[in-house]
Amino acid sequence: MVETGLEAFRFSISWSRLTPNGRGSVNPKGLQFYKNFILELVSHGIEPHVTLYHYDHPQQLEDEYGGWLNRRIIKDFTAYADVCFREFGNHVKFWTTINEANIFTVGGYDGGNTPHGRCSTCLSGNSSTEPYIVAHNLLLDHASASRLYRQKYKDTQGGSVGFSIFAIGFRPSTNSKDDEMAIQRFKDFFFGWMLGPLTYGDYPEGMKRILGTRLPVFTKKESEQVKGSSDFVGVIHYLAASISNAQSQPSLPGNSAFFTDIGASLTCRNYNPQ
């Protein structure tokens, strides 16, 4: 990294490695590993950017209450974040709570082709409801960890807490009004799903209209906590896509309720789903 001239490096801390049971005692070897690594970066002038969650959490939390499908994870994740802020915060100034929150939610609980492998046609899962439940809990979880940092650590450590999404460059397949409307639905579902609550405290009206009772509702207090809870938004961008209006199943792997809800098909460029 030094020879390449890197000035910053983003990496993830494994929740399972640091607190294997999900809460309680910290694994001293895991703690020391990350301390050594962070100090090595800093000593060579490389700014560490830490992601707290990159799709793995302790198995005990999955077995005990279903992981992200249960709001109980908010308390446990906030406690895990507290350990990280306390132990590494003197050298880490940039924290991302969740990596690619939207694609993690869709892939893990709608298509089933990424962790945690749940979908309507998988061994377990419900693609029509679980992605929206998980996303809701992710947002509340982020807000909780961000609030903790601002109340307990920001004044002394001076860092920032942000959120990460996966971004696609959209363009309509044709100049038709239907394809233009499909683009807006894609933006609502793919970007506004996460950025709407973080910016305005609520989901886009288009999502609420299409999903109805399948979309969880923020209480007034939750809305106030989520709104403005990100100091920055991390955008991860790999590809572009053409969007077409569609009422049938889109041309994507798996039985995806999420893309059916959008009512559009997506054709990626420079992308092989295999």
Backbone as CSV, one residue per row, in Angstrom:
resi,resn,N_x,N_y,N_z,CA_x,CA_y,CA_z,C_x,C_y,C_z
1,MET,0.834,-1.210,0.000,0.000,0.000,0.000,0.867,1.258,0.000
2,VAL,1.921,1.252,0.808,2.808,2.416,0.880,3.498,2.626,-0.455
3,GLU,3.994,1.562,-1.047,4.676,1.674,-2.339,3.736,2.146,-3.438
4,THR,2.448,1.782,-3.313,1.459,2.202,-4.295,1.072,3.665,-4.102
5,GLY,1.295,4.184,-2.908,0.956,5.570,-2.623,-0.445,5.763,-2.088
6,LEU,-1.037,4.710,-1.533,-2.385,4.838,-0.984,-2.388,5.748,0.239
7,GLU,-3.360,6.643,0.278,-3.483,7.551,1.413,-4.602,7.128,2.354
8,ALA,-5.450,6.188,1.915,-6.564,5.719,2.740,-6.868,4.274,2.377
9,PHE,-7.455,3.551,3.327,-7.818,2.159,3.082,-9.096,1.839,3.844
10,ARG,-10.109,1.357,3.111,-11.362,0.970,3.754,-11.387,-0.539,3.947
11,PHE,-11.682,-0.960,5.159,-11.744,-2.387,5.461,-12.861,-2.625,6.468
12,SER,-13.206,-3.889,6.650,-14.309,-4.246,7.543,-13.788,-4.944,8.784
13,ILE,-14.447,-4.684,9.896,-14.211,-5.436,11.128,-15.297,-6.500,11.217
14,SER,-14.907,-7.703,11.551,-15.866,-8.798,11.660,-16.462,-8.832,13.066
15,TRP,-17.757,-8.652,13.128,-18.476,-8.735,14.401,-18.220,-10.100,15.036
16,SER,-18.277,-11.141,14.235,-18.096,-12.501,14.748,-16.694,-12.719,15.307
17,ARG,-15.732,-12.027,14.750,-14.354,-12.186,15.206,-14.086,-11.419,16.502
18,LEU,-14.779,-10.281,16.641,-14.519,-9.432,17.808,-15.330,-9.860,19.026
19,THR,-16.616,-10.114,18.849,-17.457,-10.622,19.945,-18.198,-11.853,19.426
20,PRO,-17.583,-13.021,19.513,-18.098,-14.238,18.882,-19.520,-14.612,19.290
21,ASN,-19.941,-14.275,20.490,-21.291,-14.621,20.936,-22.314,-13.526,20.628
22,GLY,-21.851,-12.462,19.986,-22.760,-11.382,19.632,-22.883,-10.300,20.673
23,ARG,-22.532,-10.619,21.876,-22.585,-9.655,22.983,-21.669,-10.170,24.100
24,GLY,-21.387,-9.309,25.045,-20.588,-9.760,26.189,-19.094,-9.696,25.925
25,SER,-18.384,-10.736,26.314,-16.925,-10.730,26.307,-16.359,-10.553,24.902
26,VAL,-15.246,-9.813,24.856,-14.544,-9.538,23.605,-13.412,-10.548,23.434
27,ASN,-13.244,-11.039,22.229,-12.150,-11.948,21.910,-10.837,-11.174,21.906
28,PRO,-9.926,-11.418,22.856,-8.708,-10.604,22.953,-7.812,-10.713,21.722
29,LYS,-7.785,-11.892,21.084,-6.944,-12.049,19.894,-7.499,-11.243,18.722
30,GLY,-8.815,-11.250,18.580,-9.423,-10.445,17.527,-9.205,-8.969,17.760
31,LEU,-9.367,-8.543,19.019,-9.159,-7.146,19.371,-7.733,-6.710,19.063
32,GLN,-6.770,-7.524,19.442,-5.368,-7.176,19.225,-5.016,-7.143,17.746
33,PHE,-5.598,-8.081,16.976,-5.348,-8.100,15.535,-5.732,-6.778,14.899
34,TYR,-6.944,-6.309,15.191,-7.409,-5.068,14.573,-6.640,-3.854,15.089
35,LYS,-6.267,-3.861,16.361,-5.460,-2.763,16.884,-4.116,-2.697,16.165
36,ASN,-3.484,-3.844,16.004,-2.188,-3.888,15.323,-2.311,-3.405,13.884
37,PHE,-3.355,-3.852,13.206,-3.548,-3.497,11.800,-3.785,-2.002,11.635
38,ILE,-4.645,-1.445,12.488,-4.948,-0.015,12.410,-3.705,0.820,12.702
39,LEU,-2.956,0.432,13.714,-1.731,1.162,14.047,-0.714,1.075,12.917
40,GLU,-0.651,-0.066,12.253,0.269,-0.229,11.121,-0.111,0.715,9.983
41,LEU,-1.400,0.838,9.719,-1.854,1.773,8.693,-1.486,3.208,9.057
42,VAL,-1.840,3.595,10.279,-1.617,4.972,10.709,-0.134,5.319,10.709
43,SER,0.694,4.381,11.146,2.128,4.641,11.212,2.753,4.855,9.843
44,HIS,2.051,4.408,8.784,2.543,4.604,7.417,1.754,5.682,6.675
45,GLY,1.003,6.483,7.439,0.303,7.608,6.838,-0.917,7.235,6.035
46,ILE,-1.513,6.076,6.305,-2.704,5.623,5.594,-3.917,5.767,6.507
47,GLU,-4.913,6.524,6.055,-6.115,6.791,6.853,-7.020,5.571,6.851
48,PRO,-7.333,4.998,8.039,-8.243,3.853,8.077,-9.706,4.280,8.002
49,HIS,-10.452,3.673,7.102,-11.901,3.851,6.998,-12.535,2.511,7.364
50,VAL,-13.235,2.459,8.466,-13.706,1.179,8.996,-15.198,0.972,8.732
51,THR,-15.527,-0.207,8.198,-16.913,-0.642,8.051,-17.229,-1.631,9.161
52,LEU,-18.308,-1.379,9.883,-18.640,-2.222,11.029,-19.359,-3.511,10.648
53,TYR,-20.107,-3.480,9.552,-20.865,-4.678,9.188,-20.782,-4.944,7.694
54,HIS,-20.180,-6.077,7.357,-20.062,-6.502,5.960,-20.612,-7.924,5.839
55,TYR,-21.885,-8.070,6.229,-22.700,-9.259,5.967,-22.477,-10.434,6.909
56,ASP,-21.630,-10.325,7.920,-21.496,-11.445,8.852,-21.784,-10.994,10.275
57,HIS,-22.649,-11.755,10.942,-22.848,-11.526,12.370,-22.797,-12.875,13.089
58,PRO,-22.576,-12.863,14.393,-22.443,-14.117,15.143,-23.642,-15.038,14.964
59,GLN,-23.376,-16.308,14.762,-24.423,-17.294,14.513,-25.427,-17.355,15.656
60,GLN,-24.965,-17.089,16.859,-25.857,-17.153,18.024,-27.040,-16.203,17.874
61,LEU,-26.814,-15.027,17.289,-27.895,-14.058,17.128,-28.887,-14.514,16.067
62,GLU,-28.408,-15.215,15.068,-29.296,-15.775,14.047,-30.151,-16.881,14.652
63,ASP,-29.518,-17.731,15.454,-30.233,-18.849,16.078,-31.213,-18.374,17.141
64,GLU,-30.808,-17.337,17.874,-31.600,-16.882,19.014,-32.852,-16.115,18.598
65,TYR,-32.722,-15.226,17.606,-33.902,-14.423,17.274,-34.032,-14.062,15.792
66,GLY,-33.234,-14.692,14.925,-33.387,-14.454,13.492,-32.568,-13.315,12.932
67,GLY,-31.588,-12.827,13.696,-30.703,-11.789,13.182,-31.425,-10.511,12.790
68,TRP,-31.228,-10.065,11.548,-31.751,-8.783,11.093,-33.255,-8.753,10.957
69,LEU,-33.911,-9.887,11.054,-35.366,-9.909,10.973,-36.018,-9.497,12.284
70,ASN,-35.220,-9.310,13.311,-35.738,-8.993,14.639,-35.101,-7.703,15.152
71,ARG,-35.894,-6.827,15.711,-35.365,-5.552,16.207,-34.415,-5.710,17.392
72,ARG,-34.390,-6.889,17.962,-33.446,-7.109,19.064,-32.001,-6.918,18.625
73,ILE,-31.738,-7.046,17.326,-30.367,-6.900,16.844,-29.860,-5.469,17.007
74,ILE,-30.771,-4.515,17.107,-30.354,-3.120,17.234,-29.545,-2.916,18.517
75,LYS,-30.020,-3.471,19.608,-29.312,-3.344,20.880,-27.955,-4.031,20.820
76,ASP,-27.917,-5.230,20.240,-26.660,-5.973,20.187,-25.656,-5.315,19.256
77,PHE,-26.125,-4.818,18.098,-25.204,-4.156,17.181,-24.653,-2.873,17.782
78,THR,-25.492,-2.130,18.473,-25.037,-0.881,19.087,-23.971,-1.163,20.143
79,ALA,-24.134,-2.256,20.886,-23.124,-2.637,21.878,-21.818,-3.024,21.192
80,TYR,-21.918,-3.729,20.072,-20.721,-4.093,19.291,-20.041,-2.839,18.746
81,ALA,-20.835,-1.903,18.224,-20.276,-0.648,17.728,-19.585,0.123,18.850
82,ASP,-20.143,0.057,20.041,-19.561,0.729,21.202,-18.150,0.202,21.473
83,VAL,-17.982,-1.111,21.375,-16.661,-1.709,21.559,-15.678,-1.154,20.524
84,CYS,-16.112,-1.096,19.266,-15.239,-0.614,18.199,-14.879,0.857,18.388
85,PHE,-15.868,1.677,18.691,-15.612,3.102,18.898,-14.634,3.299,20.060
86,ARG,-14.859,2.556,21.136,-14.027,2.705,22.331,-12.588,2.240,22.088
87,GLU,-12.437,1.112,21.439,-11.122,0.492,21.297,-10.304,1.047,20.138
88,PHE,-10.964,1.488,19.072,-10.231,1.896,17.866,-10.406,3.361,17.507
89,GLY,-11.309,4.048,18.212,-11.696,5.393,17.809,-10.625,6.452,17.903
90,ASN,-9.594,6.222,18.690,-8.525,7.219,18.772,-7.735,7.317,17.469
91,HIS,-7.816,6.277,16.639,-7.076,6.272,15.377,-7.984,6.200,14.151
92,VAL,-9.277,5.937,14.361,-10.220,5.835,13.247,-11.167,7.033,13.275
93,LYS,-11.217,7.767,12.174,-12.073,8.955,12.095,-13.242,8.785,11.137
94,PHE,-13.259,7.698,10.380,-14.341,7.464,9.427,-14.925,6.076,9.647
95,TRP,-16.206,6.058,10.017,-16.906,4.809,10.299,-18.093,4.658,9.350
96,THR,-18.204,3.500,8.718,-19.397,3.154,7.954,-20.101,2.035,8.695
97,THR,-21.368,2.213,9.002,-22.061,1.190,9.795,-22.354,-0.066,8.983
98,ILE,-22.983,0.104,7.809,-23.432,-1.034,7.006,-22.856,-0.929,5.595
99,ASN,-22.285,-2.010,5.104,-21.755,-2.021,3.745,-22.854,-2.355,2.732
100,GLU,-23.002,-1.501,1.708,-23.960,-1.742,0.624,-25.309,-2.239,1.161
101,ALA,-25.920,-1.434,1.998,-27.129,-1.869,2.715,-28.236,-2.336,1.784
102,ASN,-28.416,-1.644,0.672,-29.511,-2.025,-0.226,-29.250,-3.353,-0.934
103,ILE,-28.030,-3.571,-1.406,-27.753,-4.809,-2.131,-27.653,-5.990,-1.165
104,PHE,-27.186,-5.747,0.055,-27.182,-6.807,1.076,-28.599,-7.266,1.361
105,THR,-29.510,-6.317,1.463,-30.894,-6.637,1.784,-31.571,-7.389,0.644
106,VAL,-31.399,-6.909,-0.581,-32.023,-7.550,-1.740,-31.401,-8.918,-2.005
107,GLY,-30.075,-8.988,-1.993,-29.413,-10.254,-2.280,-29.627,-11.305,-1.211
108,GLY,-29.649,-10.877,0.052,-29.723,-11.824,1.151,-31.118,-12.251,1.548
109,TYR,-32.133,-11.417,1.240,-33.488,-11.707,1.714,-34.550,-11.659,0.615
110,ASP,-34.104,-11.407,-0.621,-35.038,-11.416,-1.754,-34.596,-12.430,-2.805
111,GLY,-33.383,-12.287,-3.321,-32.875,-13.233,-4.310,-32.269,-14.475,-3.694
112,GLY,-31.733,-14.323,-2.479,-31.142,-15.461,-1.775,-29.785,-15.888,-2.282
113,ASN,-29.158,-15.075,-3.149,-27.873,-15.468,-3.734,-26.673,-14.872,-3.018
114,THR,-26.901,-14.117,-1.937,-25.823,-13.629,-1.085,-26.243,-13.883,0.368
115,PRO,-25.326,-13.739,1.323,-25.726,-13.937,2.720,-26.912,-13.029,3.055
116,HIS,-27.951,-13.511,3.675,-28.047,-14.778,4.393,-28.843,-15.857,3.669
117,GLY,-28.933,-15.750,2.383,-29.478,-16.801,1.551,-30.947,-17.120,1.757
118,ARG,-31.745,-16.108,2.018,-33.176,-16.320,2.245,-33.981,-15.758,1.075
119,CYS,-35.031,-16.481,0.673,-35.932,-16.012,-0.378,-37.149,-16.931,-0.414
120,SER,-38.154,-16.560,-1.177,-39.376,-17.358,-1.235,-39.148,-18.738,-1.837
121,THR,-38.170,-18.854,-2.730,-37.892,-20.146,-3.353,-36.670,-20.834,-2.754
122,CYS,-36.116,-20.257,-1.689,-34.998,-20.891,-0.974,-35.562,-21.847,0.082
123,LEU,-34.687,-22.402,0.889,-35.136,-23.293,1.958,-35.966,-22.545,2.991
124,SER,-35.724,-21.257,3.125,-36.492,-20.445,4.069,-36.515,-19.005,3.574
125,GLY,-37.543,-18.258,3.999,-37.616,-16.843,3.664,-38.914,-16.459,2.980
126,ASN,-39.145,-15.146,2.895,-40.328,-14.590,2.227,-39.888,-13.324,1.508
127,SER,-39.700,-13.418,0.201,-39.165,-12.311,-0.577,-40.077,-11.095,-0.616
128,SER,-41.360,-11.285,-0.345,-42.295,-10.167,-0.446,-42.294,-9.267,0.787
129,THR,-41.761,-9.765,1.911,-41.791,-8.966,3.144,-40.419,-8.804,3.801
130,GLU,-39.601,-9.841,3.787,-38.365,-9.823,4.574,-37.378,-8.730,4.168
131,PRO,-37.195,-8.435,2.866,-36.252,-7.360,2.532,-36.619,-6.032,3.172
132,TYR,-37.894,-5.737,3.252,-38.339,-4.455,3.795,-38.227,-4.427,5.319
133,ILE,-38.429,-5.568,5.947,-38.234,-5.659,7.402,-36.768,-5.481,7.749
134,VAL,-35.900,-6.182,7.017,-34.463,-6.103,7.276,-33.942,-4.692,7.039
135,ALA,-34.343,-4.074,5.938,-33.891,-2.711,5.649,-34.320,-1.739,6.746
136,HIS,-35.533,-1.909,7.234,-36.041,-1.048,8.303,-35.164,-1.188,9.552
137,ASN,-34.835,-2.426,9.896,-33.999,-2.653,11.067,-32.575,-2.151,10.853
138,LEU,-32.058,-2.270,9.621,-30.731,-1.733,9.314,-30.682,-0.225,9.534
139,LEU,-31.705,0.464,9.087,-31.743,1.917,9.235,-31.837,2.328,10.698
140,LEU,-32.684,1.631,11.461,-32.787,1.920,12.892,-31.487,1.586,13.612
141,ASP,-30.838,0.533,13.161,-29.573,0.108,13.731,-28.491,1.166,13.483
142,HIS,-28.420,1.630,12.244,-27.469,2.687,11.910,-27.713,3.930,12.756
143,ALA,-28.975,4.317,12.872,-29.310,5.511,13.642,-28.903,5.366,15.099
144,SER,-29.074,4.167,15.639,-28.713,3.917,17.039,-27.214,4.028,17.247
145,ALA,-26.436,3.413,16.360,-24.977,3.471,16.486,-24.463,4.895,16.279
146,SER,-25.056,5.602,15.315,-24.659,6.985,15.053,-24.954,7.876,16.256
147,ARG,-26.119,7.683,16.846,-26.497,8.474,18.027,-25.536,8.206,19.181
148,LEU,-25.173,6.934,19.373,-24.217,6.586,20.418,-22.895,7.313,20.207
149,TYR,-22.406,7.300,18.967,-21.114,7.937,18.694,-21.171,9.439,18.978
150,ARG,-22.250,10.072,18.538,-22.360,11.512,18.732,-22.460,11.886,20.200
151,GLN,-23.129,11.053,20.975,-23.322,11.351,22.389,-22.091,11.019,23.236
152,LYS,-21.355,9.978,22.857,-20.320,9.435,23.733,-18.892,9.663,23.248
153,TYR,-18.697,9.785,21.925,-17.328,9.777,21.412,-16.945,10.947,20.515
154,LYS,-17.896,11.548,19.855,-17.548,12.533,18.829,-16.747,13.714,19.369
155,ASP,-17.094,14.207,20.540,-16.406,15.379,21.091,-14.932,15.104,21.333
156,THR,-14.601,13.883,21.744,-13.205,13.561,22.054,-12.456,12.959,20.869
157,GLN,-13.173,12.196,20.019,-12.497,11.524,18.903,-12.593,12.300,17.592
158,GLY,-13.651,13.076,17.427,-13.783,13.927,16.253,-14.038,13.205,14.950
159,GLY,-14.626,11.998,15.013,-14.862,11.229,13.804,-16.242,11.432,13.203
160,SER,-16.523,10.660,12.154,-17.791,10.734,11.442,-18.351,9.332,11.242
161,VAL,-19.676,9.231,11.233,-20.358,7.948,11.031,-21.260,8.058,9.803
162,GLY,-21.083,7.129,8.866,-21.859,7.169,7.639,-22.482,5.837,7.290
163,PHE,-23.045,5.779,6.101,-23.855,4.661,5.633,-23.467,4.407,4.181
164,SER,-23.493,3.150,3.748,-23.045,2.820,2.403,-24.151,2.172,1.584
165,ILE,-24.287,2.593,0.320,-25.248,1.973,-0.584,-24.555,1.550,-1.874
166,PHE,-25.178,0.606,-2.557,-24.724,0.160,-3.872,-25.474,0.973,-4.927
167,ALA,-24.740,1.555,-5.869,-25.358,2.438,-6.849,-25.195,1.879,-8.259
168,ILE,-26.233,2.042,-9.066,-26.202,1.686,-10.482,-26.557,2.929,-11.283
169,GLY,-25.852,3.148,-12.381,-26.205,4.239,-13.276,-27.356,3.815,-14.173
170,PHE,-28.527,4.414,-13.975,-29.716,4.018,-14.731,-29.924,4.900,-15.966
171,ARG,-30.437,4.276,-17.025,-30.930,5.033,-18.167,-32.119,4.272,-18.755
172,PRO,-33.107,4.965,-19.284,-34.259,4.270,-19.859,-33.882,3.545,-21.148
173,SER,-34.506,2.412,-21.393,-34.219,1.650,-22.610,-34.716,2.376,-23.848
174,THR,-35.824,3.119,-23.703,-36.394,3.879,-24.817,-36.787,5.258,-24.325
175,ASN,-37.309,6.060,-25.207,-37.780,7.402,-24.842,-39.247,7.409,-24.420
176,SER,-39.802,6.217,-24.211,-41.225,6.125,-23.878,-41.491,6.642,-22.472
177,LYS,-42.726,7.106,-22.256,-43.143,7.585,-20.945,-43.103,6.456,-19.923
178,ASP,-43.444,5.243,-20.349,-43.444,4.095,-19.436,-42.044,3.810,-18.897
179,ASP,-41.050,3.883,-19.779,-39.682,3.633,-19.325,-39.174,4.744,-18.422
180,GLU,-39.572,5.980,-18.694,-39.194,7.096,-17.820,-39.790,6.908,-16.425
181,MET,-41.036,6.444,-16.365,-41.671,6.201,-15.075,-41.015,5.027,-14.359
182,ALA,-40.566,4.031,-15.129,-39.864,2.893,-14.536,-38.548,3.334,-13.907
183,ILE,-37.868,4.277,-14.547,-36.635,4.835,-13.990,-36.903,5.463,-12.625
184,GLN,-37.975,6.215,-12.511,-38.301,6.857,-11.231,-38.596,5.818,-10.158
185,ARG,-39.311,4.750,-10.531,-39.581,3.695,-9.548,-38.288,3.036,-9.107
186,PHE,-37.368,2.815,-10.049,-36.075,2.236,-9.688,-35.315,3.146,-8.721
187,LYS,-35.342,4.434,-8.980,-34.654,5.372,-8.094,-35.275,5.367,-6.697
188,ASP,-36.600,5.299,-6.642,-37.284,5.253,-5.344,-36.875,4.007,-4.568
189,PHE,-36.905,2.851,-5.245,-36.645,1.588,-4.567,-35.157,1.362,-4.310
190,PHE,-34.314,1.752,-5.242,-32.903,1.425,-5.106,-32.129,2.448,-4.288
191,PHE,-32.464,3.718,-4.435,-31.771,4.787,-3.710,-32.626,5.367,-2.582
192,GLY,-33.840,5.765,-2.930,-34.707,6.416,-1.955,-35.072,5.537,-0.781
193,TRP,-35.074,4.225,-0.984,-35.363,3.258,0.078,-34.496,3.517,1.301
194,MET,-33.218,3.799,1.079,-32.299,4.071,2.182,-32.089,5.577,2.400
195,LEU,-31.920,6.306,1.300,-31.579,7.716,1.426,-32.763,8.572,1.848
196,GLY,-33.989,8.149,1.509,-35.167,8.897,1.939,-35.261,9.002,3.455
197,PRO,-35.229,7.858,4.170,-35.256,7.936,5.635,-34.071,8.691,6.223
198,LEU,-32.871,8.502,5.668,-31.692,9.182,6.200,-31.752,10.694,5.997
199,THR,-32.437,11.118,4.938,-32.516,12.546,4.618,-33.789,13.202,5.137
200,TYR,-34.925,12.513,4.952,-36.226,13.112,5.272,-36.967,12.423,6.411
201,GLY,-36.456,11.256,6.840,-37.109,10.553,7.936,-38.213,9.613,7.516
202,ASP,-38.347,9.354,6.205,-39.417,8.468,5.753,-39.079,7.911,4.372
203,TYR,-39.805,6.853,3.997,-39.619,6.236,2.691,-40.270,7.068,1.596
204,PRO,-39.824,6.897,0.337,-40.455,7.619,-0.779,-41.934,7.276,-0.905
205,GLU,-42.715,8.256,-1.321,-44.152,8.052,-1.472,-44.449,6.940,-2.470
206,GLY,-43.625,6.828,-3.519,-43.832,5.782,-4.509,-43.734,4.396,-3.914
207,MET,-42.783,4.198,-3.024,-42.644,2.904,-2.358,-43.842,2.623,-1.464
208,LYS,-44.266,3.617,-0.721,-45.394,3.422,0.198,-46.671,3.093,-0.568
209,ARG,-46.836,3.724,-1.713,-48.036,3.483,-2.506,-48.046,2.058,-3.081
210,ILE,-46.908,1.587,-3.553,-46.823,0.262,-4.175,-46.863,-0.861,-3.136
211,LEU,-46.176,-0.687,-2.025,-46.009,-1.772,-1.056,-47.115,-1.827,-0.011
212,GLY,-47.722,-0.714,0.291,-48.795,-0.716,1.284,-48.312,-1.201,2.638
213,THR,-49.018,-2.152,3.228,-48.712,-2.619,4.585,-47.457,-3.488,4.646
214,ARG,-46.904,-3.872,3.492,-45.661,-4.655,3.517,-44.452,-3.795,3.893
215,LEU,-44.580,-2.493,3.777,-43.489,-1.584,4.123,-43.640,-1.134,5.569
216,PRO,-42.654,-1.420,6.433,-42.752,-0.996,7.835,-42.889,0.525,7.954
217,VAL,-43.403,0.944,9.081,-43.670,2.369,9.307,-42.800,2.868,10.461
218,PHE,-42.165,4.005,10.267,-41.401,4.638,11.339,-42.351,5.368,12.285
219,THR,-42.132,5.200,13.580,-42.825,6.055,14.529,-42.244,7.459,14.410
220,LYS,-42.910,8.430,14.994,-42.407,9.801,14.938,-41.002,9.887,15.547
221,LYS,-40.798,9.196,16.668,-39.495,9.218,17.331,-38.434,8.564,16.456
222,GLU,-38.762,7.417,15.849,-37.804,6.723,14.986,-37.449,7.571,13.768
223,SER,-38.449,8.225,13.199,-38.209,9.087,12.048,-37.223,10.192,12.391
224,GLU,-37.389,10.787,13.551,-36.499,11.857,13.987,-35.089,11.341,14.237
225,GLN,-34.983,10.096,14.706,-33.664,9.524,14.986,-32.919,9.159,13.707
226,VAL,-33.650,8.622,12.724,-33.012,8.210,11.469,-32.638,9.422,10.624
227,LYS,-33.508,10.407,10.569,-33.261,11.601,9.762,-31.982,12.307,10.222
228,GLY,-31.073,12.523,9.298,-29.832,13.227,9.613,-28.821,12.411,10.399
229,SER,-29.000,11.096,10.454,-28.103,10.268,11.269,-26.799,9.910,10.565
230,SER,-26.661,10.259,9.282,-25.425,9.976,8.549,-24.626,11.250,8.318
231,ASP,-23.367,11.230,8.720,-22.470,12.346,8.423,-22.048,12.317,6.957
232,PHE,-22.074,11.129,6.360,-21.753,10.988,4.942,-22.452,9.748,4.406
233,VAL,-22.550,9.644,3.085,-23.071,8.453,2.422,-21.989,7.914,1.501
234,GLY,-21.617,6.661,1.700,-20.644,6.018,0.836,-21.341,5.403,-0.367
235,VAL,-20.894,5.731,-1.569,-21.492,5.219,-2.804,-20.518,4.245,-3.464
236,ILE,-20.957,2.997,-3.614,-20.151,1.970,-4.271,-20.763,1.706,-5.641
237,HIS,-19.986,1.929,-6.687,-20.530,1.912,-8.047,-19.679,1.012,-8.941
238,TYR,-20.325,0.014,-9.561,-19.620,-0.912,-10.439,-20.138,-0.892,-11.875
239,LEU,-21.398,-0.571,-12.085,-21.994,-0.843,-13.388,-23.133,0.111,-13.714
240,ALA,-23.567,0.037,-14.972,-24.708,0.805,-15.448,-25.747,-0.156,-15.996
241,ALA,-26.972,0.335,-16.178,-28.042,-0.548,-16.626,-29.098,0.227,-17.394
242,SER,-29.733,-0.475,-18.328,-30.888,0.059,-19.047,-32.152,-0.464,-18.382
243,ILE,-33.141,0.396,-18.223,-34.364,0.061,-17.508,-35.553,0.084,-18.458
244,SER,-36.365,-0.974,-18.383,-37.580,-1.047,-19.194,-38.774,-1.291,-18.289
245,ASN,-39.876,-0.650,-18.602,-41.127,-0.919,-17.889,-41.539,-2.367,-18.127
246,ALA,-41.999,-3.034,-17.084,-42.400,-4.439,-17.224,-43.405,-4.785,-16.152
247,GLN,-44.350,-5.618,-16.489,-45.314,-6.127,-15.532,-45.049,-7.592,-15.206
248,SER,-44.120,-8.198,-15.943,-43.789,-9.600,-15.718,-42.488,-9.719,-14.951
249,GLN,-42.062,-10.955,-14.695,-40.809,-11.171,-13.991,-39.647,-10.573,-14.764
250,PRO,-38.734,-9.844,-14.104,-37.598,-9.241,-14.797,-36.551,-10.284,-15.168
251,SER,-35.626,-9.875,-16.010,-34.579,-10.796,-16.456,-33.416,-10.803,-15.483
252,LEU,-33.673,-11.255,-14.266,-32.644,-11.370,-13.238,-32.701,-12.766,-12.644
253,PRO,-31.583,-13.271,-12.119,-31.600,-14.603,-11.515,-32.544,-14.659,-10.316
254,GLY,-33.172,-15.786,-10.111,-34.006,-15.982,-8.932,-35.413,-15.445,-9.093
255,ASN,-36.213,-15.727,-8.100,-37.607,-15.291,-8.097,-37.705,-14.041,-7.224
256,SER,-37.509,-12.884,-7.817,-37.335,-11.653,-7.059,-38.631,-10.877,-6.916
257,ALA,-39.137,-10.796,-5.709,-40.319,-9.970,-5.451,-39.957,-8.492,-5.490
258,PHE,-38.733,-8.155,-5.115,-38.304,-6.760,-5.064,-38.387,-6.118,-6.444
259,PHE,-37.819,-6.760,-7.456,-37.839,-6.189,-8.799,-39.231,-6.261,-9.419
260,THR,-40.014,-7.251,-9.001,-41.399,-7.299,-9.449,-42.185,-6.138,-8.850
261,ASP,-41.909,-5.806,-7.591,-42.560,-4.650,-6.965,-42.252,-3.363,-7.727
262,ILE,-41.019,-3.252,-8.221,-40.650,-2.056,-8.981,-41.427,-1.999,-10.296
263,GLY,-41.720,-3.181,-10.872,-42.435,-3.216,-12.138,-41.570,-2.808,-13.305
264,ALA,-40.329,-3.296,-13.308,-39.399,-2.946,-14.377,-38.368,-4.044,-14.524
265,SER,-37.763,-4.102,-15.688,-36.663,-5.043,-15.914,-35.372,-4.270,-16.077
266,LEU,-34.288,-4.915,-15.747,-32.985,-4.270,-15.719,-32.014,-5.069,-16.575
267,THR,-31.340,-4.402,-17.502,-30.325,-5.044,-18.329,-28.992,-4.384,-18.042
268,CYS,-28.117,-5.122,-17.402,-26.825,-4.556,-17.008,-25.846,-4.587,-18.155
269,ARG,-24.989,-3.578,-18.184,-23.891,-3.531,-19.143,-22.592,-3.807,-18.416
270,ASN,-21.694,-4.544,-19.080,-20.414,-4.944,-18.482,-20.640,-5.704,-17.173
271,TYR,-21.626,-6.590,-17.188,-21.977,-7.327,-15.976,-22.454,-8.723,-16.339
272,ASN,-21.894,-9.716,-15.680,-22.298,-11.103,-15.904,-22.821,-11.658,-14.597
273,PRO,-24.134,-11.887,-14.464,-24.695,-12.350,-13.190,-24.196,-13.712,-12.767
274,GLN,-23.537,-14.449,-13.646,-22.967,-15.738,-13.286,-21.633,-15.540,-12.561
